[in-house]
Amino acid sequence: MSNKNYNIAAHIARTVCAMVIAVSASISVASAAKSADVIDLSSASNGCACIHYSSEKRLKVGVACDGRGRYYMDCTSGHSDIPLTYGNGVYTVTLYQNINKTTYRIVERHTVNVTMADSNAPYKVSTVEAPFTAGDIVCKQASALCKTAKTDEQKVVAIYNYLDGGGFTYDHQLANSVAAGKVKNYLPSPKNTLATKKGICYDYASLFATMCRSQGVACKIVKGYTSNGVYHAWNRVCIKNKWYPIDITYAIGTSTPKATNIAGCVSHAKYTV
């Protein structure tokens, strides 16, 4: 690994660990509060639940499905789209509001039986980690890049080459701020990352996913460990029903040739989720 790459990895280790520990900390639940139309499940068949709730307190959403597992995600005040990543099944979606430290109250909880026409639906929609709306700057840039692309593979290659060779850099200042606890409850902003051309691994995973999804390409944001024990965020993209790992952070930190197909975009690092 180059010195540049080593420095990036060191910041990733401190930064993403701090974020993920904060997001996945255990939640002690106080008594529930009643409210109306906070959790909108009308788009559940498209792979997401919509949260409409404003608060100055920290908010989390818990998602459980048929006893197969449970995950928690931070959500923003106002509106957040939460992915339903277990496929078809009976989901229970709960909105929590922080009371004190790790104690939360239940704002609202709903259960719904979900059938998705597209198993990749959760990875094609706007979510709290990869937000976009038609016509925003991220969608416009992705559309321009993919203007002549005829296949999903060509779209991915165009987006990858733009991010890899477009002057994007790793944001060491943000990494240090998060590691020092000055930035909490961090969620990426693809618009900001695109505008500033700076970000940490979470930002680049978010931006790549957002651009791919806006063009109809299924793309996951994945968090886990690299082979050297560094906690990290990267992507998996679906081409012809096969998932490929792509790591924009490492691509921008190293000298890589311009990709001509999906093989040229694939990261060969070993990851553990």
Coordinates of C-alpha atoms in Angstrom, one line a residue:
M1 CA 0.0 0.0 0.0
S2 CA 1.3 3.5 -0.9
N3 CA 2.0 6.1 1.8
K4 CA -1.0 8.0 0.5
N5 CA -3.2 4.9 0.8
Y6 CA -1.8 4.1 4.2
N7 CA -2.8 7.6 5.5
I8 CA -6.3 7.2 4.1
A9 CA -6.6 3.8 5.8
A10 CA -5.5 5.3 9.1
H11 CA -8.1 7.9 8.9
I12 CA -10.8 5.4 7.9
A13 CA -9.9 3.3 10.9
R14 CA -10.6 6.1 13.3
T15 CA -13.4 7.8 11.5
V16 CA -15.8 5.1 10.4
C17 CA -15.4 3.1 13.6
A18 CA -16.6 6.2 15.5
M19 CA -19.6 6.6 13.3
V20 CA -20.7 3.0 13.2
I21 CA -20.3 2.6 17.0
A22 CA -22.5 5.6 17.4
V23 CA -25.1 4.3 15.0
S24 CA -25.3 0.8 16.3
A25 CA -25.1 1.5 20.0
S26 CA -27.6 -0.4 22.1
I27 CA -30.9 1.4 22.7
S28 CA -32.8 1.5 26.0
V29 CA -36.4 2.2 25.3
A30 CA -38.8 4.3 27.3
S31 CA -42.5 4.5 27.0
A32 CA -44.0 5.0 23.6
A33 CA -45.5 8.3 22.3
K34 CA -48.5 8.5 20.0
S35 CA -48.4 10.3 16.7
A36 CA -50.0 10.1 13.3
D37 CA -48.6 9.4 9.9
V38 CA -45.0 9.5 11.1
I39 CA -44.0 6.2 9.4
D40 CA -45.2 6.0 5.8
L41 CA -45.1 2.4 4.4
S42 CA -46.9 3.2 1.1
S43 CA -43.6 2.7 -0.7
A44 CA -42.6 -0.5 1.1
S45 CA -43.0 -2.5 -2.1
N46 CA -40.4 -0.3 -3.7
G47 CA -37.9 -1.2 -0.9
C48 CA -38.2 1.7 1.5
A49 CA -40.1 3.2 4.5
C50 CA -40.5 7.0 4.6
I51 CA -40.2 8.7 8.0
H52 CA -41.8 12.2 8.5
Y53 CA -40.8 13.6 11.9
S54 CA -39.1 16.7 13.0
S55 CA -37.0 16.9 16.2
E56 CA -34.0 18.6 17.7
K57 CA -33.2 15.3 19.4
R58 CA -31.3 12.4 17.8
L59 CA -33.5 10.1 15.8
K60 CA -33.0 6.4 15.0
V61 CA -35.1 3.9 13.0
G62 CA -35.1 0.2 13.8
V63 CA -36.0 -2.3 11.1
A64 CA -36.8 -5.9 11.9
C65 CA -38.1 -8.6 9.5
D66 CA -39.5 -12.1 10.3
G67 CA -36.9 -12.8 13.0
R68 CA -34.2 -12.7 10.3
G69 CA -32.4 -9.8 11.9
R70 CA -32.7 -6.2 13.0
Y71 CA -30.7 -3.0 12.1
Y72 CA -30.8 0.6 13.3
M73 CA -30.1 3.7 11.2
D74 CA -29.8 7.3 12.2
C75 CA -32.3 9.5 10.4
T76 CA -32.5 13.2 9.8
S77 CA -35.1 15.5 11.2
G78 CA -37.9 16.2 8.7
H79 CA -37.8 13.4 6.1
S80 CA -35.8 10.2 5.8
D81 CA -36.1 7.2 3.5
I82 CA -35.1 4.0 5.2
P83 CA -34.2 0.9 3.1
L84 CA -35.9 -2.5 3.7
T85 CA -33.1 -4.8 2.9
Y86 CA -34.4 -8.2 3.9
G87 CA -36.4 -8.7 0.8
N88 CA -40.0 -10.0 1.0
G89 CA -41.5 -10.5 4.5
V90 CA -43.2 -9.0 7.5
Y91 CA -41.4 -5.8 8.6
T92 CA -41.6 -3.9 11.8
V93 CA -40.4 -0.4 11.5
T94 CA -39.9 1.7 14.7
L95 CA -38.9 5.4 15.1
Y96 CA -37.0 6.2 18.2
Q97 CA -36.2 9.6 19.7
N98 CA -33.3 10.1 22.1
I99 CA -34.1 11.1 25.7
N100 CA -30.8 10.8 27.4
K101 CA -27.5 9.2 26.3
T102 CA -28.6 5.7 25.1
T103 CA -32.2 6.0 26.2
Y104 CA -34.8 6.4 23.5
R105 CA -38.6 6.6 23.5
I106 CA -40.7 5.0 20.8
V107 CA -42.3 7.7 18.6
E108 CA -44.2 5.2 16.4
R109 CA -44.1 1.6 15.3
H110 CA -45.8 -0.1 12.3
T111 CA -45.8 -3.6 10.9
V112 CA -46.4 -4.4 7.2
N113 CA -46.2 -7.4 5.0
V114 CA -43.9 -6.5 2.1
T115 CA -43.7 -8.1 -1.4
M116 CA -41.2 -6.5 -3.8
A117 CA -41.5 -7.0 -7.5
D118 CA -37.8 -6.3 -7.8
S119 CA -35.5 -8.0 -5.2
N120 CA -32.9 -5.2 -5.8
A121 CA -35.5 -2.4 -5.2
P122 CA -33.9 -1.3 -1.8
Y123 CA -30.7 -0.6 -3.7
K124 CA -32.2 1.5 -6.5
V125 CA -34.1 4.1 -4.4
S126 CA -33.1 7.2 -2.5
T127 CA -32.3 6.5 1.1
V128 CA -31.0 8.3 4.1
E129 CA -27.5 7.2 3.2
A130 CA -27.8 7.8 -0.5
P131 CA -30.4 10.6 -1.0
F132 CA -31.3 12.0 -4.3
T133 CA -34.3 13.6 -6.2
A134 CA -34.8 13.8 -9.9
G135 CA -33.1 16.8 -11.3
D136 CA -30.7 17.5 -8.4
I137 CA -27.0 18.2 -9.1
V138 CA -26.0 14.6 -8.5
C139 CA -28.6 13.2 -10.8
K140 CA -27.7 15.7 -13.5
Q141 CA -24.0 14.8 -13.3
A142 CA -24.8 11.1 -13.4
S143 CA -27.1 11.6 -16.4
A144 CA -24.5 13.5 -18.3
L145 CA -21.9 10.9 -17.6
C146 CA -24.2 8.1 -18.7
K147 CA -25.7 9.9 -21.7
T148 CA -24.3 7.5 -24.3
A149 CA -24.2 4.4 -22.0
K150 CA -26.4 1.6 -23.3
T151 CA -25.9 -0.9 -20.5
D152 CA -25.7 -0.9 -16.7
E153 CA -22.0 -1.9 -17.0
Q154 CA -21.3 1.1 -19.2
K155 CA -23.0 3.4 -16.7
V156 CA -21.0 2.0 -13.8
V157 CA -17.7 2.4 -15.8
A158 CA -18.6 6.0 -16.7
I159 CA -19.3 6.9 -13.1
Y160 CA -16.3 5.1 -11.7
N161 CA -13.9 6.8 -14.2
Y162 CA -15.3 10.2 -13.3
L163 CA -14.9 9.7 -9.6
D164 CA -11.5 8.1 -10.0
G165 CA -10.1 10.7 -12.3
G166 CA -12.1 13.8 -11.4
G167 CA -9.8 15.4 -8.8
F168 CA -11.6 14.0 -5.8
T169 CA -9.6 13.9 -2.6
Y170 CA -9.8 12.4 0.9
D171 CA -11.0 14.8 3.5
H172 CA -8.5 14.5 6.4
Q173 CA -10.0 17.4 8.3
L174 CA -13.4 15.9 8.4
A175 CA -11.9 12.5 9.4
N176 CA -10.0 14.1 12.2
S177 CA -13.2 16.0 13.4
V178 CA -15.2 12.8 13.4
A179 CA -12.5 10.9 15.2
A180 CA -12.2 13.6 17.8
G181 CA -16.0 13.6 18.5
K182 CA -16.5 17.1 17.1
V183 CA -18.8 15.7 14.4
K184 CA -21.5 13.3 15.6
N185 CA -24.4 11.4 14.0
Y186 CA -22.7 11.8 10.7
L187 CA -24.6 11.1 7.5
P188 CA -23.1 11.7 4.1
S189 CA -24.3 14.4 1.6
P190 CA -23.7 13.3 -2.0
K191 CA -24.4 16.9 -3.2
N192 CA -21.8 18.3 -0.9
T193 CA -19.2 15.6 -1.8
L194 CA -19.8 16.3 -5.5
A195 CA -19.6 20.1 -5.0
T196 CA -16.4 20.1 -2.9
K197 CA -14.8 17.0 -4.3
K198 CA -13.8 16.0 -0.8
G199 CA -15.0 13.2 1.5
I200 CA -14.2 10.2 3.7
C201 CA -15.0 6.7 2.7
Y202 CA -18.6 6.9 3.8
D203 CA -19.1 10.0 1.5
Y204 CA -17.6 8.3 -1.5
A205 CA -19.6 5.1 -1.0
S206 CA -22.7 7.3 -0.7
L207 CA -21.9 9.4 -3.8
F208 CA -21.2 6.4 -6.0
A209 CA -24.4 4.6 -4.8
T210 CA -26.4 7.7 -5.4
M211 CA -25.2 8.2 -8.9
C212 CA -25.7 4.6 -9.8
R213 CA -29.1 4.4 -8.3
S214 CA -30.2 7.6 -10.1
Q215 CA -29.4 5.8 -13.3
G216 CA -31.4 2.7 -12.4
V217 CA -28.4 0.6 -11.4
A218 CA -28.6 -1.4 -8.1
C219 CA -25.9 -0.4 -5.7
K220 CA -25.3 -1.2 -2.1
I221 CA -23.3 0.7 0.6
V222 CA -21.4 -1.8 2.5
K223 CA -19.5 -1.4 5.9
G224 CA -17.0 -3.8 7.2
Y225 CA -13.3 -4.6 7.6
T226 CA -10.5 -4.7 5.1
S227 CA -8.0 -7.5 5.3
N228 CA -5.7 -5.4 7.6
G229 CA -8.5 -4.8 10.1
V230 CA -9.4 -1.3 9.0
Y231 CA -13.1 -0.5 9.3
H232 CA -14.3 0.9 6.0
A233 CA -17.2 1.7 3.7
W234 CA -17.4 0.6 0.0
N235 CA -19.9 -0.5 -2.6
R236 CA -21.3 -3.5 -4.3
V237 CA -22.9 -3.0 -7.7
C238 CA -25.2 -5.4 -9.6
I239 CA -24.4 -6.2 -13.2
K240 CA -26.4 -9.0 -14.9
N241 CA -27.4 -10.4 -11.5
K242 CA -23.9 -10.5 -10.2
W243 CA -22.6 -8.3 -7.4
Y244 CA -19.1 -6.7 -7.8
P245 CA -17.2 -4.9 -5.0
I246 CA -16.1 -1.3 -5.9
D247 CA -14.0 0.9 -3.6
I248 CA -13.9 4.5 -4.7
T249 CA -11.9 5.7 -1.7
Y250 CA -9.0 3.4 -2.6
A251 CA -9.3 4.2 -6.3
I252 CA -8.9 7.9 -5.7
G253 CA -5.9 7.3 -3.4
T254 CA -3.9 5.2 -5.8
S255 CA -2.9 5.3 -9.5
T256 CA -5.3 3.2 -11.4
P257 CA -5.8 2.9 -15.2
K258 CA -9.0 4.1 -16.7
A259 CA -11.6 1.3 -16.6
T260 CA -13.0 0.0 -19.9
N261 CA -15.3 -2.6 -18.3
I262 CA -16.6 -3.7 -14.9
A263 CA -13.4 -5.8 -14.3
G264 CA -11.4 -2.5 -14.4
C265 CA -13.6 -1.1 -11.6
V266 CA -13.6 -4.0 -9.3
S267 CA -11.6 -3.8 -6.0
H268 CA -9.4 -6.8 -5.4
A269 CA -9.1 -6.0 -1.7
K270 CA -10.4 -8.6 0.8
Y271 CA -13.3 -7.5 2.9
T272 CA -15.2 -8.9 5.9
V273 CA -18.7 -7.7 6.6

